[in-house]
PDB file of C-alpha atoms and ligand atoms in Angstrom:
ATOM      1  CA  UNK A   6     139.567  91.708  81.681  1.00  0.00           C
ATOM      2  CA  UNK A   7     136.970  93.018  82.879  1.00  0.00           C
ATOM      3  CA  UNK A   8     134.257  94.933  81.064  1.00  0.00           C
ATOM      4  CA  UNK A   9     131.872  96.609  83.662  1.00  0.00           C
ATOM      5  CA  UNK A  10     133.508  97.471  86.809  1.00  0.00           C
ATOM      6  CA  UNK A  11     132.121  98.550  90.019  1.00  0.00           C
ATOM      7  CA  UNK A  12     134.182  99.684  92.682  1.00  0.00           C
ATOM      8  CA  UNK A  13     132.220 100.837  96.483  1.00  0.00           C
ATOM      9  CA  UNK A  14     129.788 101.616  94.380  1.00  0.00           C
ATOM     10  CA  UNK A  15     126.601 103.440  97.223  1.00  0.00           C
ATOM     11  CA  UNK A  16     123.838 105.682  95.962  1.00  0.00           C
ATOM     12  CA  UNK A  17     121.144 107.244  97.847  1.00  0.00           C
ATOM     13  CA  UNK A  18     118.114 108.979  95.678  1.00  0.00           C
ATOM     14  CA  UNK A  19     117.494 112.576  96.042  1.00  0.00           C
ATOM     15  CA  UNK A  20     114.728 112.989  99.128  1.00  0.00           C
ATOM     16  CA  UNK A  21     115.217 109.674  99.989  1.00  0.00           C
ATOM     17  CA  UNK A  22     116.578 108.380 103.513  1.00  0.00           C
ATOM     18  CA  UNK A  23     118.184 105.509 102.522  1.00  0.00           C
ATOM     19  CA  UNK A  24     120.979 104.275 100.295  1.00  0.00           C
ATOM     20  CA  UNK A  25     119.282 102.024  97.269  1.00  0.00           C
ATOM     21  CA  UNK A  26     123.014 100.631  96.510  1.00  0.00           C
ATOM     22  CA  UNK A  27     125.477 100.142  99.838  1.00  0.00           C
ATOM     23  CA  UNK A  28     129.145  99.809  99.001  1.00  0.00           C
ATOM     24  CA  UNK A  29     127.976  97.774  95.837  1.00  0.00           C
ATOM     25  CA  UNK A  30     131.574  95.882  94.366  1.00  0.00           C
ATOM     26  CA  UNK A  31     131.220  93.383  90.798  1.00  0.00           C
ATOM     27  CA  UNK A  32     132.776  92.827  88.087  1.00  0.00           C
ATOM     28  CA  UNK A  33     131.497  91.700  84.439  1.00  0.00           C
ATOM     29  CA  UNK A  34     133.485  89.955  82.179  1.00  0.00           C
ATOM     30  CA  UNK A  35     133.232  90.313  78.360  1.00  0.00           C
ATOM     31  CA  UNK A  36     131.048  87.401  77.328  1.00  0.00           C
ATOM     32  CA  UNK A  37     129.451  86.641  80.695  1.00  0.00           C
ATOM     33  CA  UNK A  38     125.721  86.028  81.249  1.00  0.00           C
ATOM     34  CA  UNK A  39     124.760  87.373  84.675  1.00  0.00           C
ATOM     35  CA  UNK A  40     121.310  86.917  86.503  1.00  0.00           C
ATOM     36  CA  UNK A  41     120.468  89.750  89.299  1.00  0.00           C
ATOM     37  CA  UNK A  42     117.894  88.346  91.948  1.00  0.00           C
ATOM     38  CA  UNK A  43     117.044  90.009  95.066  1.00  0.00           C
ATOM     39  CA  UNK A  44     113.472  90.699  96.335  1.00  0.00           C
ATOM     40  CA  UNK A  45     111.405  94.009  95.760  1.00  0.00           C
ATOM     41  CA  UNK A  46     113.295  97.508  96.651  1.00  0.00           C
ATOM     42  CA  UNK A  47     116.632  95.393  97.330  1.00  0.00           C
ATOM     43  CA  UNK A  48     118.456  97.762  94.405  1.00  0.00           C
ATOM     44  CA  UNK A  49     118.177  95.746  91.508  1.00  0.00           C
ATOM     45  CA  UNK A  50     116.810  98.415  89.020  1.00  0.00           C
ATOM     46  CA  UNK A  51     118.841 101.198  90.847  1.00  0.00           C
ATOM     47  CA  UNK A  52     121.947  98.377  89.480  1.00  0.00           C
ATOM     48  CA  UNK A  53     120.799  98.161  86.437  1.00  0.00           C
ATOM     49  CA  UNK A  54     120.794 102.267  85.989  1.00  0.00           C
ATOM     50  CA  UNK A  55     124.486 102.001  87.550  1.00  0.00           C
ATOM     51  CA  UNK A  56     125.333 100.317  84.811  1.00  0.00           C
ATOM     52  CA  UNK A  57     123.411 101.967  81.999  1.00  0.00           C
ATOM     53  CA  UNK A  58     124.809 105.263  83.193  1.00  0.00           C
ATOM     54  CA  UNK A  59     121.605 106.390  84.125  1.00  0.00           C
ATOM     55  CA  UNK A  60     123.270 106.868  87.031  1.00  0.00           C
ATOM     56  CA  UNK A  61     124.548 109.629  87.510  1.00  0.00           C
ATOM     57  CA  UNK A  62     123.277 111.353  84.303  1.00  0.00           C
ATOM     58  CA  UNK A  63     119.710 111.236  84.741  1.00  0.00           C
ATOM     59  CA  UNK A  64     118.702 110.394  88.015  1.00  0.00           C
ATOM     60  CA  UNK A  65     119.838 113.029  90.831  1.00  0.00           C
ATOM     61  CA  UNK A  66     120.947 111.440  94.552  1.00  0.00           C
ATOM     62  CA  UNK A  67     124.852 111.097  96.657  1.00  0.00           C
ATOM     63  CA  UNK A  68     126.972 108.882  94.636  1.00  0.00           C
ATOM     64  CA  UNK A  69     130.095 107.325  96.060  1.00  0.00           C
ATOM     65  CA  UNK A  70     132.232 105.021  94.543  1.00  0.00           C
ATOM     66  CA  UNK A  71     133.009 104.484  90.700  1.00  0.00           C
ATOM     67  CA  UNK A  72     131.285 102.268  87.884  1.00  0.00           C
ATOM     68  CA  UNK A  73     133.686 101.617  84.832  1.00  0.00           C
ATOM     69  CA  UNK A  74     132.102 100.494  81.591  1.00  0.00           C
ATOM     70  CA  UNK A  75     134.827  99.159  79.186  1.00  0.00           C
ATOM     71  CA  UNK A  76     137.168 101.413  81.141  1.00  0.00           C
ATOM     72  CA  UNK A  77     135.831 104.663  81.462  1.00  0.00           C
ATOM     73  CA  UNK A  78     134.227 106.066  84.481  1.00  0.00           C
ATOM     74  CA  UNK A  79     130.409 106.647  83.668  1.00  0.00           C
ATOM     75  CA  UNK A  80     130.967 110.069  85.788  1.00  0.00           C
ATOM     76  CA  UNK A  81     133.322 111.078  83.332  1.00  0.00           C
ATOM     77  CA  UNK A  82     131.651 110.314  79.889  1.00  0.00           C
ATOM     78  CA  UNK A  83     128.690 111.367  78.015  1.00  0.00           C
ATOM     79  CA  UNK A  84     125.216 109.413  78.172  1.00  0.00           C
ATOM     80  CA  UNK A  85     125.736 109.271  74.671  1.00  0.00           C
ATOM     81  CA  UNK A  86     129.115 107.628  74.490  1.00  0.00           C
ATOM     82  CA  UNK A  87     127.970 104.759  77.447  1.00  0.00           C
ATOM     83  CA  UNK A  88     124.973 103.690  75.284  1.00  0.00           C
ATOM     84  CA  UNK A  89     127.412 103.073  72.713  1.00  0.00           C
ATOM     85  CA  UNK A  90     128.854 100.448  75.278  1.00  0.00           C
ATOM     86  CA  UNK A  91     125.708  99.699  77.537  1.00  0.00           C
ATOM     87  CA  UNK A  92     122.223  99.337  75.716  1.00  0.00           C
ATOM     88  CA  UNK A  93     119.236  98.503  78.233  1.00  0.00           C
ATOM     89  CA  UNK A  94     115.943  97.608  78.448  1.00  0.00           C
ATOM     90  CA  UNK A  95     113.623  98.958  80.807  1.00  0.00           C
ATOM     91  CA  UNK A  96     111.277  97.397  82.699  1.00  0.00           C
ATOM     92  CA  UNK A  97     108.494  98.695  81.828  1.00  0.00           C
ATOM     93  CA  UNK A  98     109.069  98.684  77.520  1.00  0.00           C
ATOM     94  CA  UNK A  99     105.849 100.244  77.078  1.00  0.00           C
ATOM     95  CA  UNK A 100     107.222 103.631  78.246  1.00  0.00           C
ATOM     96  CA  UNK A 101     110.613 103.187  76.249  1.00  0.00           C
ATOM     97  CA  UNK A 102     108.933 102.197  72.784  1.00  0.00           C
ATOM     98  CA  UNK A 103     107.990 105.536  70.974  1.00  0.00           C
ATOM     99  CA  UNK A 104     106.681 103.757  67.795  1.00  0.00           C
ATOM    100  CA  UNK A 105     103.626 102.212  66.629  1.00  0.00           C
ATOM    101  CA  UNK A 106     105.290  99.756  64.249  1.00  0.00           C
ATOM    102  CA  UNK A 107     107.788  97.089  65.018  1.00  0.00           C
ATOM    103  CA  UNK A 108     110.303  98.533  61.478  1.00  0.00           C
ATOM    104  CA  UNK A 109     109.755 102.566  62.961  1.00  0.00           C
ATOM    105  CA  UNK A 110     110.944 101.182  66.072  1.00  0.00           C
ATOM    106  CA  UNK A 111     114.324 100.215  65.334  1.00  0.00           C
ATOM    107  CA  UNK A 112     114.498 102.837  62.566  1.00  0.00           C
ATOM    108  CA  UNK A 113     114.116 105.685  65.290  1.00  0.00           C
ATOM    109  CA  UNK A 114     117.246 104.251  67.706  1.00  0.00           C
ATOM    110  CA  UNK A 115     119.181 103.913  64.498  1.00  0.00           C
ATOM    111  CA  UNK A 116     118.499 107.402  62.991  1.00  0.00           C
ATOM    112  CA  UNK A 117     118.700 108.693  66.490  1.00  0.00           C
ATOM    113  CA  UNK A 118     122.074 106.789  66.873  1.00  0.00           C
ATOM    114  CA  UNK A 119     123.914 108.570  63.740  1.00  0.00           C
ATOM    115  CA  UNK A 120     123.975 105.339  62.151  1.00  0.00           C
ATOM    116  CA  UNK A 121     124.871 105.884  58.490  1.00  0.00           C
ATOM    117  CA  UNK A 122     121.640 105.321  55.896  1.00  0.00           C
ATOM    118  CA  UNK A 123     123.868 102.115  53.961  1.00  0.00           C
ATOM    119  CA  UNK A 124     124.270 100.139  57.337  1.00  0.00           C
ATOM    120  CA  UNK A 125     120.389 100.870  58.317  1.00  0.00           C
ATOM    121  CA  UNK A 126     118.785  98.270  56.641  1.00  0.00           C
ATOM    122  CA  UNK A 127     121.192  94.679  57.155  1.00  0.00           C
ATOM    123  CA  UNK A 128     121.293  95.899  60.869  1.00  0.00           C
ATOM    124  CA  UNK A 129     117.466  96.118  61.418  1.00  0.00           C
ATOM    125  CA  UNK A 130     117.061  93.271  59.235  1.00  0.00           C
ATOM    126  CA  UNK A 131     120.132  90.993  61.457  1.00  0.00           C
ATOM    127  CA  UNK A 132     118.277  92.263  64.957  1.00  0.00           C
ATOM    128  CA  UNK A 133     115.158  90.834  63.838  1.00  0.00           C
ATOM    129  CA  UNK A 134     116.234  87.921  62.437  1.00  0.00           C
ATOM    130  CA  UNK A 135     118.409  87.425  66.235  1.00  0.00           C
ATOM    131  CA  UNK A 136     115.294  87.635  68.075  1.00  0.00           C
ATOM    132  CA  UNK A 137     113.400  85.743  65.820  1.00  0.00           C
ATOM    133  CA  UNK A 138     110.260  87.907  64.917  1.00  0.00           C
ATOM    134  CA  UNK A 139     111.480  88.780  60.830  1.00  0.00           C
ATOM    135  CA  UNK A 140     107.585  88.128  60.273  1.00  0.00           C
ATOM    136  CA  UNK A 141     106.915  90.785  63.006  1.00  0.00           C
ATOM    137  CA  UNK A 142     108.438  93.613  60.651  1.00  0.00           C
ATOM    138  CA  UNK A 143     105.533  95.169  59.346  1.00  0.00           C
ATOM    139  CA  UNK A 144     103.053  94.754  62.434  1.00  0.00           C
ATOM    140  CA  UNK A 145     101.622  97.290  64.814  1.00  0.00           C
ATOM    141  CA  UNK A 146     103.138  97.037  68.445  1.00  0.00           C
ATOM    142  CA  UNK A 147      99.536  97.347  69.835  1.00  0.00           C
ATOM    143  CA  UNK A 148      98.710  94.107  68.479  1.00  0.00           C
ATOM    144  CA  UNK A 149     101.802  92.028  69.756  1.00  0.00           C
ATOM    145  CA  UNK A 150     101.655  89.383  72.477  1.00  0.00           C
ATOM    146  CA  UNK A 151     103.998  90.481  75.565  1.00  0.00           C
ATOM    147  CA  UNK A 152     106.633  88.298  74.711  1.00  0.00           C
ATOM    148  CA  UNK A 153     106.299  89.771  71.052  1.00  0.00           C
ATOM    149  CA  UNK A 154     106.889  93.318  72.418  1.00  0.00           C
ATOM    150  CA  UNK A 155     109.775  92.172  74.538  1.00  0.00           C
ATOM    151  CA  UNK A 156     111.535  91.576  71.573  1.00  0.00           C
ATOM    152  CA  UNK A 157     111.143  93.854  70.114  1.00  0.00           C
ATOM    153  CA  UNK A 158     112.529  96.334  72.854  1.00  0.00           C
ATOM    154  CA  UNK A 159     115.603  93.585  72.571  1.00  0.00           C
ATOM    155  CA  UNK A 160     115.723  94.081  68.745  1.00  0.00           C
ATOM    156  CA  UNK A 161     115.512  97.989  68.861  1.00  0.00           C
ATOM    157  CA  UNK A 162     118.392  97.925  71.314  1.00  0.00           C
ATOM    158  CA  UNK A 163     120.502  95.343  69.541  1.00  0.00           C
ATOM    159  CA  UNK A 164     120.159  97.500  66.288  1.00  0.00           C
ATOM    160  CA  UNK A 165     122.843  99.914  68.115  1.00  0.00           C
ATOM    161  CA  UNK A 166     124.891  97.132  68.920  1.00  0.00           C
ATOM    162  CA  UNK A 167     125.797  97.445  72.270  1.00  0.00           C
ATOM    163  CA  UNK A 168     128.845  95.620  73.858  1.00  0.00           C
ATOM    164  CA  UNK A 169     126.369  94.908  77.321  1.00  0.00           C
ATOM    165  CA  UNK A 170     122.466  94.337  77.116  1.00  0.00           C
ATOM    166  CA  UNK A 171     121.010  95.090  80.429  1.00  0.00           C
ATOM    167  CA  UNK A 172     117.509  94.094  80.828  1.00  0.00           C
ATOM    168  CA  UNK A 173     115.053  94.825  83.817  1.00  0.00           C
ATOM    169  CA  UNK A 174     112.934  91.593  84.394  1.00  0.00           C
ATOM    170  CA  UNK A 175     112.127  91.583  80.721  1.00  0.00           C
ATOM    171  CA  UNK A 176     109.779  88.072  81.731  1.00  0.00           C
ATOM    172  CA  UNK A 177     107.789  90.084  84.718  1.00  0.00           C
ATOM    173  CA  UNK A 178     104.385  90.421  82.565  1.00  0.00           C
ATOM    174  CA  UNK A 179     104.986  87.184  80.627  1.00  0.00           C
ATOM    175  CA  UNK A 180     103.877  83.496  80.974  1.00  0.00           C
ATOM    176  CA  UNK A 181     106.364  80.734  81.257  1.00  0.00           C
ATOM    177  CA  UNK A 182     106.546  79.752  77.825  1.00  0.00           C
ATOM    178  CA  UNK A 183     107.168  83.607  76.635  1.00  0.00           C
ATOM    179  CA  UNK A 184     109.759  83.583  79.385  1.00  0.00           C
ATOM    180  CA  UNK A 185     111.826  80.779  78.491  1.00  0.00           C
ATOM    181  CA  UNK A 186     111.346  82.695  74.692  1.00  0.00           C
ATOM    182  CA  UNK A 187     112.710  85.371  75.887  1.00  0.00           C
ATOM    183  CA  UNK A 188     115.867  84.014  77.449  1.00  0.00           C
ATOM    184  CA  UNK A 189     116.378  81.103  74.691  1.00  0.00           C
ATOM    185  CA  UNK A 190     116.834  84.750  72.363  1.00  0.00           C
ATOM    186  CA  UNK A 191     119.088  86.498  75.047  1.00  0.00           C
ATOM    187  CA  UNK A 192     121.572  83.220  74.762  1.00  0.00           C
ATOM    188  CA  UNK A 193     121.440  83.019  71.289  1.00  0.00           C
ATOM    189  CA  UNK A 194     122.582  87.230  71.814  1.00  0.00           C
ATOM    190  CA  UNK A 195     125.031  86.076  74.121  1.00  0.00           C
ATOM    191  CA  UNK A 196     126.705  82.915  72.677  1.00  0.00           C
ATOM    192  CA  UNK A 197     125.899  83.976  68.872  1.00  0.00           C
ATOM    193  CA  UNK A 198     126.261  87.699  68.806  1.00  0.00           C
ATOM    194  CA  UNK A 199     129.130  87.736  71.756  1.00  0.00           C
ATOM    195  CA  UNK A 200     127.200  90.374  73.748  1.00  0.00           C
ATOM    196  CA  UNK A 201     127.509  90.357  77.242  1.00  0.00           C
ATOM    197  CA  UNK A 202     124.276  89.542  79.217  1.00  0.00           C
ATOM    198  CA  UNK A 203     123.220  91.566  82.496  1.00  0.00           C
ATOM    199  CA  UNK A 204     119.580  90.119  83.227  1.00  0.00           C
ATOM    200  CA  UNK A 205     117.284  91.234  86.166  1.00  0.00           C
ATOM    201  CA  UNK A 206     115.187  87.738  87.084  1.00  0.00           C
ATOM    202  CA  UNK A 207     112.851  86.621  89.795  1.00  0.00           C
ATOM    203  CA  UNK A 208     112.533  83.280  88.108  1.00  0.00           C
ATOM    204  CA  UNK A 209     115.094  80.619  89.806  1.00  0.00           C
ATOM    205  CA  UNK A 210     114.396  78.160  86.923  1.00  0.00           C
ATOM    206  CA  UNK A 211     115.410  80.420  84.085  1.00  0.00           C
ATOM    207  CA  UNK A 212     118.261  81.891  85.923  1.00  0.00           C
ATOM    208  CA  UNK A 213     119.527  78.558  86.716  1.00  0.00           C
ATOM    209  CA  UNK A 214     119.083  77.329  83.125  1.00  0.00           C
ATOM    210  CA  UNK A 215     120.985  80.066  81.423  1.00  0.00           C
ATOM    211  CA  UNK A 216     123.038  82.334  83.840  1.00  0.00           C
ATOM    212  CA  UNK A 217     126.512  81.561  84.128  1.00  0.00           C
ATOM    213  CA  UNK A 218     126.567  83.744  87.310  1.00  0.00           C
ATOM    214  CA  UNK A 219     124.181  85.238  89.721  1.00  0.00           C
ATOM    215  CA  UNK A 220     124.487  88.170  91.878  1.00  0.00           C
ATOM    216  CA  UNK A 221     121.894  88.622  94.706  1.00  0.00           C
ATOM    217  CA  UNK A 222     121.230  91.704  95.947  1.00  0.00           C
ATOM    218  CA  UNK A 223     119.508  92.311  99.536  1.00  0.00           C
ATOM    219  CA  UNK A 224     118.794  95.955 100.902  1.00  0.00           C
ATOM    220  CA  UNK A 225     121.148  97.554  98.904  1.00  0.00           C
ATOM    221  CA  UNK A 226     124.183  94.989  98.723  1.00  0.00           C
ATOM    222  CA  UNK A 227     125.614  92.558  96.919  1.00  0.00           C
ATOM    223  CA  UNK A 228     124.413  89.647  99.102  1.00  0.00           C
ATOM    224  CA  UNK A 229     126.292  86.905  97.183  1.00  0.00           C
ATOM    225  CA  UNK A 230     127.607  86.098  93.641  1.00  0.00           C
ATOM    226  CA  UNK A 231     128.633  83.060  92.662  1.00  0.00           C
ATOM    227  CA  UNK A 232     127.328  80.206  89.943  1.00  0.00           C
ATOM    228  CA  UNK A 233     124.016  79.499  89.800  1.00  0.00           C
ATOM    229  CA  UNK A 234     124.569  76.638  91.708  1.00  0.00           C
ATOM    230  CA  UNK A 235     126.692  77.928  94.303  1.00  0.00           C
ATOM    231  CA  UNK A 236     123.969  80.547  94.701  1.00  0.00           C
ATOM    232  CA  UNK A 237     120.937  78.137  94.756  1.00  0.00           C
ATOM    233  CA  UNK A 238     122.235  75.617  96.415  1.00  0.00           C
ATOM    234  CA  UNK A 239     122.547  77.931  99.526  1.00  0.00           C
ATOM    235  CA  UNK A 240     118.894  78.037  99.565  1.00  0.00           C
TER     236      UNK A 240
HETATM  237  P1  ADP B  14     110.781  97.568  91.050  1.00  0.00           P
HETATM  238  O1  ADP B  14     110.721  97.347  92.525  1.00  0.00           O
HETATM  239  O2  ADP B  14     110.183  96.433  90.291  1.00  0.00           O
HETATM  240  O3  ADP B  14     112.105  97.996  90.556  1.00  0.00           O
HETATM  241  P2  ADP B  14     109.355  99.899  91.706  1.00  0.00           P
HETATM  242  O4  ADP B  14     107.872  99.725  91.770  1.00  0.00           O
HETATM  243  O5  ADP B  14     110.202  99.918  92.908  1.00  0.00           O
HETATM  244  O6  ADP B  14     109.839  98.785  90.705  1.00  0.00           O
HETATM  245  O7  ADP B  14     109.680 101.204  90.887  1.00  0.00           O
HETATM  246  C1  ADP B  14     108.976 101.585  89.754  1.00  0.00           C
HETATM  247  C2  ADP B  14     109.447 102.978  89.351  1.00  0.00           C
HETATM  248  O8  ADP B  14     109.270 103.885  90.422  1.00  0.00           O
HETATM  249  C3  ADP B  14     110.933 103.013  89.017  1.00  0.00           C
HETATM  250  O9  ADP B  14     111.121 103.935  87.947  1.00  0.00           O
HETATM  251  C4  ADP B  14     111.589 103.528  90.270  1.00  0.00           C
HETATM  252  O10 ADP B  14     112.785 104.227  89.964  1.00  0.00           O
HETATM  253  C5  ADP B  14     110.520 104.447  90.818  1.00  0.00           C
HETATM  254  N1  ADP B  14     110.544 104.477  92.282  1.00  0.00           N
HETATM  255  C6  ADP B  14     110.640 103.430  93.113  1.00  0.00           C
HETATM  256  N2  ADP B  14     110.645 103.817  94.400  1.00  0.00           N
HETATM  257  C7  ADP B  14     110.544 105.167  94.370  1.00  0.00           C
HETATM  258  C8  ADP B  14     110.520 106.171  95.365  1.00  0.00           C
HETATM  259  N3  ADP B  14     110.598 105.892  96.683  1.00  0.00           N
HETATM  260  N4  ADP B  14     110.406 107.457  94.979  1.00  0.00           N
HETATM  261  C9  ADP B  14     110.327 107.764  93.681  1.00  0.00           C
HETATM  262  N5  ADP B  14     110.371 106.869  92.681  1.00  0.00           N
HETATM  263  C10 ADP B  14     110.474 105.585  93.019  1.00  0.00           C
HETATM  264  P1  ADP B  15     114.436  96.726  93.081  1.00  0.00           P
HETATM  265  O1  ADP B  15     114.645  96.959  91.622  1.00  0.00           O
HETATM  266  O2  ADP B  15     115.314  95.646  93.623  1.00  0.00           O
HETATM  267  O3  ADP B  15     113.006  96.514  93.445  1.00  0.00           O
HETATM  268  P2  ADP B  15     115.032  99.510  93.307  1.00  0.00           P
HETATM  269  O4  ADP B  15     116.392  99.717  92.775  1.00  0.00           O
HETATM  270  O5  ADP B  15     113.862  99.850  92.441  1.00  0.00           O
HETATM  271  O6  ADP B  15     114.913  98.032  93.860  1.00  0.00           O
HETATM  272  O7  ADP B  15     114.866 100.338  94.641  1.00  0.00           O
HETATM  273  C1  ADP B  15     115.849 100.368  95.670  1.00  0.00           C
HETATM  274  C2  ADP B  15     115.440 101.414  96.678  1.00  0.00           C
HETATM  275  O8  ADP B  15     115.525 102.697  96.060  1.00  0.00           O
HETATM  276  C3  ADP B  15     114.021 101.278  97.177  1.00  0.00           C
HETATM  277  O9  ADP B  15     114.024 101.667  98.525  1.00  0.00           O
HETATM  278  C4  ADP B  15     113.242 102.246  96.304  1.00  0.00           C
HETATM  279  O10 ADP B  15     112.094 102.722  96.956  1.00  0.00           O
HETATM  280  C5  ADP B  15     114.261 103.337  96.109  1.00  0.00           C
HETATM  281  N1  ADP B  15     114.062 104.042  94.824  1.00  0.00           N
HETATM  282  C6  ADP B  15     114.058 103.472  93.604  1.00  0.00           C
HETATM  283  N2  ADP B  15     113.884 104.401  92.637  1.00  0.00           N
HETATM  284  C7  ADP B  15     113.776 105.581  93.290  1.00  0.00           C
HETATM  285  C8  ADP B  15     113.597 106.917  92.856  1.00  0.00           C
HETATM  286  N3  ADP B  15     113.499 107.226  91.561  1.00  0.00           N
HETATM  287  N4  ADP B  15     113.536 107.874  93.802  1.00  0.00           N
HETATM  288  C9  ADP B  15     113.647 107.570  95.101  1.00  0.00           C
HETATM  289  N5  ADP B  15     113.829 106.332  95.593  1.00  0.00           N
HETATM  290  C10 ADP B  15     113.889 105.345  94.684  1.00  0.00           C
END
């Protein structure tokens, strides 16, 4: 069954004169590891705030159509209670990250969260250890590599443990060796941890390598989903 649903899903932006998702339909199931490609202003990060329910809570525009997240309508429930299903990381971290040390910054999601004080140390302990920085714990985000931070956006998010991780190009600023990093932690999240994957990637290689399904979108649609090598293979 399906855990994100969207149905004719089109939204146009307040002020703006064209719809960033047209008559968008997918579906997500529970486990799945989905790569979003599509070139610049095609609707991928207007997708990804679909999903996170940033859409419609935060961002004003005309919305038709329904999203679902594990079966509720995100028009129908809190902010609150879809971050409980949907955790995401933005594109650009630097804005989302409010602390200057890797520890603060999963302690403020989880205090922020409600998460009771006995459970606050093994889970901020188990997110770092998933992504693989435990050594990071102590350090000062300044001083992290870009590959660093970006896991340590994935850790802070993970704390909350989400059912769906959406990510927004988490590789954009990164070199190819951080980038495979990156996604070698988002499997182990996936295949390890059992969280579904929603991934926004310009990299063919890495999408190929570790999505079990791509979706392109082009000016506002769903272009074509399908396997990575259905998708590729189409050129
Ligand atoms: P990307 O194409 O990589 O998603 P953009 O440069 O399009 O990034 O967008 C960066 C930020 O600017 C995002 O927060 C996006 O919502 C916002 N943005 C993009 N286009 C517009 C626009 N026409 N008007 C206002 N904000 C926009
Ligand atoms: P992508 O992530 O694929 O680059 P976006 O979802 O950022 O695409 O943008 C899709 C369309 O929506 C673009 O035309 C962009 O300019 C517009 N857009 C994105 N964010 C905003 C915003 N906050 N306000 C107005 N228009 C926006």
């Amino acid at each position: 069954t399906a855990l994100i649903e969207m149905r004719d899903v089109s939204f146009t932006y307040a002020q703006a004169d064209r719809r960033a998702l047209d008559q968008v339909s997918l579906s997500v199931g529970a486990g799945d590891f989905v790569g979003v490609i599509g070139p610049s202003g095609a609707g991928k990060s207007t997708l990804a705030a679909a999903l996170s329910g940033a859409i419609p809570h935060h961002f004003t525009g005309e919305l038709f159509g329904s999203t679902l997240v594990d079966g509720q309508d995100t028009c129908e429930v809190s902010l609150t209670d879809i971050s409980h299903v949907v955790g995401s990381v933005l594109q650009d971290i630097d804005t989302q990250m409010v602390s200057s040390v890797v520890e603060d910054e999963l302690l403020f999601g989880l205090e922020n969260f409600g998460v009771a004080h006995d459970q606050i140390e093994g889970r901020l302990a188990r997110a770092l250890d998933t992504v693989a920085i435990p050594d990071l714990r102590k350090r000062e985000i300044a001083t992290l590599s870009g590959g660093q931070k970006q896991k340590v956006a994935i850790a802070a998010i993970l704390a909350l443990r989400p059912r769906v991780l959406v990510l927004d190009e988490p590789t954009a600023a990164l070199d190819p060796a951080s980038s495979k990093l990156v996604f070698e932690t988002l499997r182990t999240i996936n295949e390890d941890e059992g969280i579904t994957v929603v991934v926004i990637e310009q990299k063919v290689a890495l999408l190929s390598e570790y999505c079990r399904r791509i979706l392109v979108m082009n000016e506002g649609r769903l272009a074509l989903s399908g396997t990575p090598h259905e998708v590729f293979a189409h050129g």
